[in-house]
PDB file of C-alpha atoms in Angstrom:
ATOM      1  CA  UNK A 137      -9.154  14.199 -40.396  1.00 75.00           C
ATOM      2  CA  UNK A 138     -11.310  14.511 -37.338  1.00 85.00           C
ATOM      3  CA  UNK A 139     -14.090  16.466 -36.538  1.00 90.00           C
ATOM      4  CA  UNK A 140     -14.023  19.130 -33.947  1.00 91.00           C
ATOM      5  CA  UNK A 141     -17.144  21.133 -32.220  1.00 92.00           C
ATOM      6  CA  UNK A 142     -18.476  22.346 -29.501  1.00 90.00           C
ATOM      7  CA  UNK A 143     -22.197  21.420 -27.530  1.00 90.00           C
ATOM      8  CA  UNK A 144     -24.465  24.176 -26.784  1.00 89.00           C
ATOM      9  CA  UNK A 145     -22.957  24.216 -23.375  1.00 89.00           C
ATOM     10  CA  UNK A 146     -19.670  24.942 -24.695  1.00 89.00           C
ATOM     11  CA  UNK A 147     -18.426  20.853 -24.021  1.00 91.00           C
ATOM     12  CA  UNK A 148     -15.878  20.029 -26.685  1.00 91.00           C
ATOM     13  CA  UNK A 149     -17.278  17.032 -29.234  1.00 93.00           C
ATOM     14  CA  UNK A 150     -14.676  14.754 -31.386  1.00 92.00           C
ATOM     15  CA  UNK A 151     -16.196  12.768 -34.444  1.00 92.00           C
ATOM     16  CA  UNK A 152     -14.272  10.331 -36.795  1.00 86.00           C
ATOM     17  CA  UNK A 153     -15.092  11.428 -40.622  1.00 82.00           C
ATOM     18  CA  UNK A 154     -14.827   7.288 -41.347  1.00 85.00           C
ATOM     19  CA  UNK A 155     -14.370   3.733 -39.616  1.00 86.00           C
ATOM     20  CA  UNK A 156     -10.727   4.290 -39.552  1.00 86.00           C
ATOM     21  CA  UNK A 157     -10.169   7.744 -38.083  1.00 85.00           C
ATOM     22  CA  UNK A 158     -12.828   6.545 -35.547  1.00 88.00           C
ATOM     23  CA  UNK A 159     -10.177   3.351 -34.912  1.00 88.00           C
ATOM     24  CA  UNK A 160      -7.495   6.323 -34.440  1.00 85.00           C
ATOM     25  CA  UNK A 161      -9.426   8.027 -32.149  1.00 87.00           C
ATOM     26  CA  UNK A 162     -10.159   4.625 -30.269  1.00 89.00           C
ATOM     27  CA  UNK A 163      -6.357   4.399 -29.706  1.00 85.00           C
ATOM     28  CA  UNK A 164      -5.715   7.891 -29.227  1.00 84.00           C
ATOM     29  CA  UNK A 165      -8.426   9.179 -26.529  1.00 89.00           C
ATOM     30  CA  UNK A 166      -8.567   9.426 -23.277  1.00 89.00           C
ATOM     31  CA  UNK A 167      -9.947   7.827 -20.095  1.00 86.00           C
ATOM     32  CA  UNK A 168     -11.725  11.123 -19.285  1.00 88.00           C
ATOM     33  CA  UNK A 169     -13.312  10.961 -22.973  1.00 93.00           C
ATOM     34  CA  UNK A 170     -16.712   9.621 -22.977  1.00 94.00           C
ATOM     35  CA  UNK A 171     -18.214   7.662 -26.038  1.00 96.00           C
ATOM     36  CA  UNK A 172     -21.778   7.807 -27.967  1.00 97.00           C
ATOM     37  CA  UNK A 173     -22.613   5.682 -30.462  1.00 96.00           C
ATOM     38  CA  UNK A 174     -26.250   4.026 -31.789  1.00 96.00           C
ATOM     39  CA  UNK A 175     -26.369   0.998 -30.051  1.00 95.00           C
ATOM     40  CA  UNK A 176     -26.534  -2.192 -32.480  1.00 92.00           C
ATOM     41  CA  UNK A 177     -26.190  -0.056 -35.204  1.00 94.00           C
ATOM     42  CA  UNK A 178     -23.210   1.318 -37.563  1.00 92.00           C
ATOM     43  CA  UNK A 179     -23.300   5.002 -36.552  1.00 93.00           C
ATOM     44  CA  UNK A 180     -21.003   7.915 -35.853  1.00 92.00           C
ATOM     45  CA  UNK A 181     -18.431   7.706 -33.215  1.00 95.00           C
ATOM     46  CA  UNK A 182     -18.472  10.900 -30.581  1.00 95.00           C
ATOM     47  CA  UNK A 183     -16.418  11.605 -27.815  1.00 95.00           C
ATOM     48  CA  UNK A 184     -16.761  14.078 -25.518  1.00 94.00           C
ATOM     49  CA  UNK A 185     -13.576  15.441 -24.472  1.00 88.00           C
ATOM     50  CA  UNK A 186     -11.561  15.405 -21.407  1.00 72.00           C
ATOM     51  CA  UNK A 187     -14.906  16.305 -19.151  1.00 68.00           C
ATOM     52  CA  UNK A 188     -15.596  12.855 -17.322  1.00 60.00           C
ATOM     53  CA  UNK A 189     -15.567  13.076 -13.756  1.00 69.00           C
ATOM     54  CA  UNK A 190     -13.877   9.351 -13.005  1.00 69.00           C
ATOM     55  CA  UNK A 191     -15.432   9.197  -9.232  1.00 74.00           C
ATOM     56  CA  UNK A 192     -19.032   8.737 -10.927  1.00 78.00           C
ATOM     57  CA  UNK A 193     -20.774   5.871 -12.655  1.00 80.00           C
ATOM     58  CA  UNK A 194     -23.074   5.681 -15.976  1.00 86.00           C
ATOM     59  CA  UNK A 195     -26.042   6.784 -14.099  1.00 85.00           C
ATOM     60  CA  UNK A 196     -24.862  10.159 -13.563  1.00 86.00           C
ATOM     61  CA  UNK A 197     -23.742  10.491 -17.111  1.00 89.00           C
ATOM     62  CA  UNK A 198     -19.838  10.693 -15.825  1.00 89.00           C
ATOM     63  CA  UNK A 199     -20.821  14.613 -14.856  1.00 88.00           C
ATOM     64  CA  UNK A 200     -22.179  15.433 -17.917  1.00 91.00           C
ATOM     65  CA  UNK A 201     -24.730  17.570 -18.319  1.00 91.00           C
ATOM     66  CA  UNK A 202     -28.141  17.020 -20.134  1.00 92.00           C
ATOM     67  CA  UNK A 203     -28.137  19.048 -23.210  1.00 93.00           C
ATOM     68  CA  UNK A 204     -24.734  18.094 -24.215  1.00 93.00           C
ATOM     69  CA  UNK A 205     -26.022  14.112 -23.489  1.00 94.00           C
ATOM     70  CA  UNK A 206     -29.301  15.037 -25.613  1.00 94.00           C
ATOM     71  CA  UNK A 207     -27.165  16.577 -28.501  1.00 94.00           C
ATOM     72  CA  UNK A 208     -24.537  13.781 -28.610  1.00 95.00           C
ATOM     73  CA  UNK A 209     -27.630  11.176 -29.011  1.00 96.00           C
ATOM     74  CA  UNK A 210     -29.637  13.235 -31.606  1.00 95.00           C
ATOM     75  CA  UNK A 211     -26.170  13.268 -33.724  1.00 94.00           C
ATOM     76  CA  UNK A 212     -25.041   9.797 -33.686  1.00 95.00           C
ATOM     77  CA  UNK A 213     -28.831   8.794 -34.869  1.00 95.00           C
ATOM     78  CA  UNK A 214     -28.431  11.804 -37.527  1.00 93.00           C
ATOM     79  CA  UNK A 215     -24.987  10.412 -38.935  1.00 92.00           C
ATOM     80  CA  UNK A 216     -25.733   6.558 -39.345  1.00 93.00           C
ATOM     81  CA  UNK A 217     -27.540   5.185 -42.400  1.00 92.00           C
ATOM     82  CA  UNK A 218     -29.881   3.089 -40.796  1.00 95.00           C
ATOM     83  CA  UNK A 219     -30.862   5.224 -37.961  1.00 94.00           C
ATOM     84  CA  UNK A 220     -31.657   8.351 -39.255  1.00 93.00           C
ATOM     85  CA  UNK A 221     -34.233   6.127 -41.296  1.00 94.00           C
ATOM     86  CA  UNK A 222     -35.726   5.122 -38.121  1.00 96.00           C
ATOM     87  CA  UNK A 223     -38.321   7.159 -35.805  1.00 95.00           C
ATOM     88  CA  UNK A 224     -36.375   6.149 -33.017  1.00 97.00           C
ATOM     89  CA  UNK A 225     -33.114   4.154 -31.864  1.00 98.00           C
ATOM     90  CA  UNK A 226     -31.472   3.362 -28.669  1.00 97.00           C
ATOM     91  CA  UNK A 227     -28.029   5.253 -28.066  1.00 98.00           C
ATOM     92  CA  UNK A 228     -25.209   3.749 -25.710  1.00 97.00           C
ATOM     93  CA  UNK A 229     -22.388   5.971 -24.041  1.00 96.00           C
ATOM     94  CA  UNK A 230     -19.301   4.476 -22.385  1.00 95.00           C
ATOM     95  CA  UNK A 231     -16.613   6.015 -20.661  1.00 92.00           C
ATOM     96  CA  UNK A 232     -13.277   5.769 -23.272  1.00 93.00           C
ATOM     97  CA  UNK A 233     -11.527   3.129 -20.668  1.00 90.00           C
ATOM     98  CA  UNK A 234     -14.169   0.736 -20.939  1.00 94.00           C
ATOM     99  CA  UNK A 235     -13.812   0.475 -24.724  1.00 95.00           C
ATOM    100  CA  UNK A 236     -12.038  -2.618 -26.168  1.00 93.00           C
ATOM    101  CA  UNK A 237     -11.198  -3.115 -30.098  1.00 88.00           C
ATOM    102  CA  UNK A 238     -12.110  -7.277 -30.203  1.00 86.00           C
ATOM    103  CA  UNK A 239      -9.344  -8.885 -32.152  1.00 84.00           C
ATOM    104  CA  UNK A 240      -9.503  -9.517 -35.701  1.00 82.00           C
ATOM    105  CA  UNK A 241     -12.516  -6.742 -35.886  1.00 84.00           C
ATOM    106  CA  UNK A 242     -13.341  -4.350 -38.611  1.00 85.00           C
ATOM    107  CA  UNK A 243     -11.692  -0.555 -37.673  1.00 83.00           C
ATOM    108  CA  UNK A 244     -14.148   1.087 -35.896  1.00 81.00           C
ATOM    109  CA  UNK A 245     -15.836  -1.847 -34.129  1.00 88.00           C
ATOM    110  CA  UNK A 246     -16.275  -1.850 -29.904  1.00 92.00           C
ATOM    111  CA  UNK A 247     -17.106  -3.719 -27.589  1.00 93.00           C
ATOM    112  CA  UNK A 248     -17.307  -3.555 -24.021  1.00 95.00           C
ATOM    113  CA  UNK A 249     -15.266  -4.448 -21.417  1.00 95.00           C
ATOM    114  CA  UNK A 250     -18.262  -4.387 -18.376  1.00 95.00           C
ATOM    115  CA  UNK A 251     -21.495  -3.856 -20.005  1.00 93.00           C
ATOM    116  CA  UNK A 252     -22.473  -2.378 -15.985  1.00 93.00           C
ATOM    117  CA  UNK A 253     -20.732   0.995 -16.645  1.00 92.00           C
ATOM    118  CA  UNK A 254     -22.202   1.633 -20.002  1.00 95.00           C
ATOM    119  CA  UNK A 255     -25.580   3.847 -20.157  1.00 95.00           C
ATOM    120  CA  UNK A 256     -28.579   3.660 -22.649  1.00 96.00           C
ATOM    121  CA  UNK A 257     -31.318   5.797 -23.823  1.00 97.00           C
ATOM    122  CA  UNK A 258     -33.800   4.428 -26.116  1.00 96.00           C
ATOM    123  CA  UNK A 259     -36.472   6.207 -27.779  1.00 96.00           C
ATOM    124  CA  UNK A 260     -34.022   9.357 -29.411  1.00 96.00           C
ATOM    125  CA  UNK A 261     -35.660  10.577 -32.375  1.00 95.00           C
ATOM    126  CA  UNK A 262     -33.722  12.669 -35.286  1.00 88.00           C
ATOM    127  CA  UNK A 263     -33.606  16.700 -34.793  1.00 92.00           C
ATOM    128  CA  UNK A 264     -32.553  17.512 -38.321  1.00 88.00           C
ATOM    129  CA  UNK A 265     -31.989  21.581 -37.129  1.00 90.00           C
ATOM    130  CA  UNK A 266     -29.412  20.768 -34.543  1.00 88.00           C
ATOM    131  CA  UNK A 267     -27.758  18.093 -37.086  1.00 85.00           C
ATOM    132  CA  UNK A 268     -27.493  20.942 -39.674  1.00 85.00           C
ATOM    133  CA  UNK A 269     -26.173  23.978 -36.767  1.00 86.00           C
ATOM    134  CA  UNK A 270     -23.714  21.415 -35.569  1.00 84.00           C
ATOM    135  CA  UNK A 271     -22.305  20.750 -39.477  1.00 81.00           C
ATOM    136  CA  UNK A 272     -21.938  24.395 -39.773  1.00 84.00           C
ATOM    137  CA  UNK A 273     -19.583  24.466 -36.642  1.00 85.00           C
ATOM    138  CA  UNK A 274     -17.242  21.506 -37.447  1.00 86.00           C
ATOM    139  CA  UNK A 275     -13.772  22.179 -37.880  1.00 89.00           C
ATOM    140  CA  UNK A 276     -11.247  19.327 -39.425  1.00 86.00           C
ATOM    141  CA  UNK A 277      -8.076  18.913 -37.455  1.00 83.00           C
ATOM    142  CA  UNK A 278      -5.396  16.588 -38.076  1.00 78.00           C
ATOM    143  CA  UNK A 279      -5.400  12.879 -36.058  1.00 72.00           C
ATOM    144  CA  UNK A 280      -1.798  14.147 -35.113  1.00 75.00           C
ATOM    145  CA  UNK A 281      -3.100  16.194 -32.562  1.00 77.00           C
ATOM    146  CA  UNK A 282      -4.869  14.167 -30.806  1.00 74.00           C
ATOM    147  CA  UNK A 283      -2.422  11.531 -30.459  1.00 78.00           C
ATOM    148  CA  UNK A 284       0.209  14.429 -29.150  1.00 81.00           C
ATOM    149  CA  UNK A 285      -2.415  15.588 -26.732  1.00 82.00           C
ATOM    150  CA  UNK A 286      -3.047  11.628 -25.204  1.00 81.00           C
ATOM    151  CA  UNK A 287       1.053  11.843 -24.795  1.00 85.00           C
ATOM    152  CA  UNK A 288       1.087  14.992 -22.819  1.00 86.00           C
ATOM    153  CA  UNK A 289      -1.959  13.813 -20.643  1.00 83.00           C
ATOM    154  CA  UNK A 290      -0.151  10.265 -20.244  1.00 84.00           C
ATOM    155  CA  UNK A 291       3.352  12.164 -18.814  1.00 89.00           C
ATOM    156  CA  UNK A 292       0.912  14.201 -16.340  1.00 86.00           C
ATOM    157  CA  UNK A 293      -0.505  11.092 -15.449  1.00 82.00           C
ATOM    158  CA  UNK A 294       2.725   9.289 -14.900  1.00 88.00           C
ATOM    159  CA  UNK A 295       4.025  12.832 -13.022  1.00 90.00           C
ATOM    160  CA  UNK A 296       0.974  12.936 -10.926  1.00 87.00           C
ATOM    161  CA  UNK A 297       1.256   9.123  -9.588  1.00 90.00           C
ATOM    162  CA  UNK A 298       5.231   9.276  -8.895  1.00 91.00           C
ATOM    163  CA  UNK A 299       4.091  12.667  -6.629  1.00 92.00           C
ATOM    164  CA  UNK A 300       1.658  10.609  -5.118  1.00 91.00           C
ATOM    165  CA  UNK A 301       3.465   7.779  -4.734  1.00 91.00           C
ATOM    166  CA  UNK A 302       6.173   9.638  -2.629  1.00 91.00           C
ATOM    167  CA  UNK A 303       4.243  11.489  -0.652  1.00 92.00           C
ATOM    168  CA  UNK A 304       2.297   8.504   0.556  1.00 91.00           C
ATOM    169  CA  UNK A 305       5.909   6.856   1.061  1.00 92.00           C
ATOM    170  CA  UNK A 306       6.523   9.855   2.930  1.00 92.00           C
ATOM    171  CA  UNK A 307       3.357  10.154   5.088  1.00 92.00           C
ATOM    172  CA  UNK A 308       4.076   6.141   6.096  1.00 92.00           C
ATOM    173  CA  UNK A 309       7.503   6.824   6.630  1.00 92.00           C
ATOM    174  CA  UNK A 310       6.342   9.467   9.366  1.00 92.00           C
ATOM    175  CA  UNK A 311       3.821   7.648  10.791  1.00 91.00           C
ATOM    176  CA  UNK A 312       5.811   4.820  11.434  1.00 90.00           C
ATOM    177  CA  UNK A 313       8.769   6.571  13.359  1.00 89.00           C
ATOM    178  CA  UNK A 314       5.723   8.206  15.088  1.00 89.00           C
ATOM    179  CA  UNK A 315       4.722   4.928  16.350  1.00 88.00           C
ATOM    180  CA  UNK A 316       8.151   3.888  17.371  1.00 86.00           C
ATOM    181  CA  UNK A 317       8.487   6.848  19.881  1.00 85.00           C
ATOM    182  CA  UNK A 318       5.166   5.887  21.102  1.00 84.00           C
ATOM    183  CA  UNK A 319       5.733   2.826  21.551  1.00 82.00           C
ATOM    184  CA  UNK A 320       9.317   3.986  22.913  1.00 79.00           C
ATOM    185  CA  UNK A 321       7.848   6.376  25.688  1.00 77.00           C
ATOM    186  CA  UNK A 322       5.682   3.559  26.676  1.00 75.00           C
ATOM    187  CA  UNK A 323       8.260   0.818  27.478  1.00 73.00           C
ATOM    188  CA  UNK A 324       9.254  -0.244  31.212  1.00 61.00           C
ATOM    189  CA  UNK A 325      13.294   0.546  30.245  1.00 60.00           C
ATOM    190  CA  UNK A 326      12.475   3.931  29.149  1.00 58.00           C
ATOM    191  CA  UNK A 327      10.087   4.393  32.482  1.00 58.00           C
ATOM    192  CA  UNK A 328      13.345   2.694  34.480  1.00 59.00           C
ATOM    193  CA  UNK A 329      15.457   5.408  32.725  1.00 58.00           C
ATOM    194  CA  UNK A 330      13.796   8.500  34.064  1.00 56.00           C
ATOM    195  CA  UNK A 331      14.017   7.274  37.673  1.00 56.00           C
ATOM    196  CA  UNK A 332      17.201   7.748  39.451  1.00 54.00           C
ATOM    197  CA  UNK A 333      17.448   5.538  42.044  1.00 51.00           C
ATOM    198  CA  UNK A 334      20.528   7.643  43.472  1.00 51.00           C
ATOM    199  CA  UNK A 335      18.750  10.891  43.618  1.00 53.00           C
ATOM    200  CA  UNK A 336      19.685  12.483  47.112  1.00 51.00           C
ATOM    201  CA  UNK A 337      18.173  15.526  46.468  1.00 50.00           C
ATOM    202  CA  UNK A 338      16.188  17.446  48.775  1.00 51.00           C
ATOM    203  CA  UNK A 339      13.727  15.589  50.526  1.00 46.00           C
ATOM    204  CA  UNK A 340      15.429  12.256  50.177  1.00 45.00           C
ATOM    205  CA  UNK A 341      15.195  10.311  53.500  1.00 49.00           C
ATOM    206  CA  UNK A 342      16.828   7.258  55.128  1.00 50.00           C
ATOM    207  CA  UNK A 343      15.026   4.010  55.009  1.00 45.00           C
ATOM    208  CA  UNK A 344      14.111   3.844  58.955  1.00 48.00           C
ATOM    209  CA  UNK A 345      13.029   7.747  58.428  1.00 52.00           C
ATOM    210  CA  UNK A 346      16.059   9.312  59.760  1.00 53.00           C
ATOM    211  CA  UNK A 347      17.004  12.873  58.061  1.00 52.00           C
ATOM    212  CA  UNK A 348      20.307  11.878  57.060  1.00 49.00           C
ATOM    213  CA  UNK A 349      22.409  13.217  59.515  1.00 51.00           C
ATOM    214  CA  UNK A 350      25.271  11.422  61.781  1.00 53.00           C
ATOM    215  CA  UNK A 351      23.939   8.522  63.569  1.00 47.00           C
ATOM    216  CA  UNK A 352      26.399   9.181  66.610  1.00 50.00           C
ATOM    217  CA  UNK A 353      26.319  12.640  67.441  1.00 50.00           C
ATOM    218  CA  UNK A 354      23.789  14.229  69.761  1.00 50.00           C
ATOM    219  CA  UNK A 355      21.898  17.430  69.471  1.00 50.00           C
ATOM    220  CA  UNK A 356      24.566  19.401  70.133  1.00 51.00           C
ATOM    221  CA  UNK A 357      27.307  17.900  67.629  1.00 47.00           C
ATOM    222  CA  UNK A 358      28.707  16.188  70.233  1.00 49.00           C
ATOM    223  CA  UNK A 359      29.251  12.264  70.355  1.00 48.00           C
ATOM    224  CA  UNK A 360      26.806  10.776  72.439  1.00 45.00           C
ATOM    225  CA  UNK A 361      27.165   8.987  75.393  1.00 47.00           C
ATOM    226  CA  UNK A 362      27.493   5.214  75.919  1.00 47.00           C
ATOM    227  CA  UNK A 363      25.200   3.589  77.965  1.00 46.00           C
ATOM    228  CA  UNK A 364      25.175  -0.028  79.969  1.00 47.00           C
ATOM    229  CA  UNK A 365      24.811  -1.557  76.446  1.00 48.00           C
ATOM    230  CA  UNK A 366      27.751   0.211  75.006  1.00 48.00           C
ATOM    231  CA  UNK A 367      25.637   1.968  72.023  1.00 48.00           C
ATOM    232  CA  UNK A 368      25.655   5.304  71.692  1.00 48.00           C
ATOM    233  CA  UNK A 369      22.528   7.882  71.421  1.00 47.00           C
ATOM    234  CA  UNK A 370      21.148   6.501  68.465  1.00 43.00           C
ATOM    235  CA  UNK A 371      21.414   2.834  69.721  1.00 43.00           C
ATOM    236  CA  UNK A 372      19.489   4.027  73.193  1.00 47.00           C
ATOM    237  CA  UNK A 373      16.697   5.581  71.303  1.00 46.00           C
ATOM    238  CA  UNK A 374      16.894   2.285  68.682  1.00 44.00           C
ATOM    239  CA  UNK A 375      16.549  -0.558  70.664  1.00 47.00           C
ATOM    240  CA  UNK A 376      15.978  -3.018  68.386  1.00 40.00           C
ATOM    241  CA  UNK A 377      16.208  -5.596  70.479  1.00 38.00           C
TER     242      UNK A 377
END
């Protein structure tokens, strides 16, 4: 059975009843969990549940806020043998994906895999009145329902990075053909394409500046005359010669 409760700011608290529900819980929790235990010292196991915010590190306590921090301290040191003998002890929290089982170990034993993203308080005395309000409050659930809720958040997970996945597939997709009309639009044959070298549209003109009309007629219509060089009125007015 596992332990089930609530912090006085309403944060939901897991806690093995022995070494091998805490193993179960080890397996079965997730990376949004975050773990307290009495550093260097056999102590309770708590997690508190599904509240992490992943984007920040140990020294903002992962989001959490103070009180629930101070509580989950003052009850590991109140639920292991050796501490709650002791003034004080040092407590260590780790988020639940930073926890590794070393092989061959005892159920309930952790270590870490980067000692950077755990955090540590030393000097937490025992507060025997919160110890007792919080034993009042426990409820026992079943393992079984913790392991079905790591399954549901696992297929969320998986659903959530197949969206993302496609929609960044889709986003590169786009931008790519975006670049390829860009890059289309800028390209000599595509400048070459919009110019029609043919065009005799209004305000097309003859090389030598003429208007287009016919070379050998004269004002009038009428074909011009030939002079002593046998050329008509266009040849008189374009001697090249």
């Amino acid at each position: 059975m596992v332990f089930t409760f609530t912090s006085s700011t309403g944060r939901n608290l897991l806690m093995g009843e022995n070494q091998r529900e805490n193993e179960v819980l080890l397996h079965h929790s997730l990376p949004t969990d975050v773990w307290f235990h009495v550093s260097s010292l056999p102590s309770a196991h708590i997690y508190v549940r599904s509240c992490a915010d992943l984007s920040l590190g140990p020294d903002s306590n992962w989001g959490i806020d103070d009180d629930t921090v101070a509580e989950c301290c003052k009850i590991v040191k109140g639920n292991s043998i050796k501490g709650c003998k002791m003034k004080a002890v040092k407590v260590v929290a780790s988020r639940w994906s930073n926890l590794v089982s070393p092989q061959g170990s005892e159920d309930g034993v952790v270590a870490f895999a980067d000692e950077g993203e755990c955090r540590y308080w030393d000097g937490v005395e025992k507060d025997n009145g919160l110890c007792r309000r919080v034993e009042k409050s426990w409820e026992r659930e079943d393992v079984g329902k913790w392991e079905g809720e790591r399954r549901a958040y696992l297929e969320e997970e998986r659903r959530r990075v197949k969206k993302e996945r496609k929609e960044g597939e889709r986003k590169k997709k786009q931008e790519e053909e975006e670049e390829r009309k860009r890059k289309e639009e800028m390209s000599y044959d595509r400048v070459f394409e919009k110019i029609d070298l043919n065009d005799g549209g209004e305000g097309a003109e003859d090389l030598f500046g003429d208007d287009g009309g016919d070379w050998g007629e004269g004002e009038d219509g009428e074909e011009g005359e030939e002079g002593e060089g046998g050329g008509g009125r266009y040849a008189d007015e374009c001697d090249f010669f």
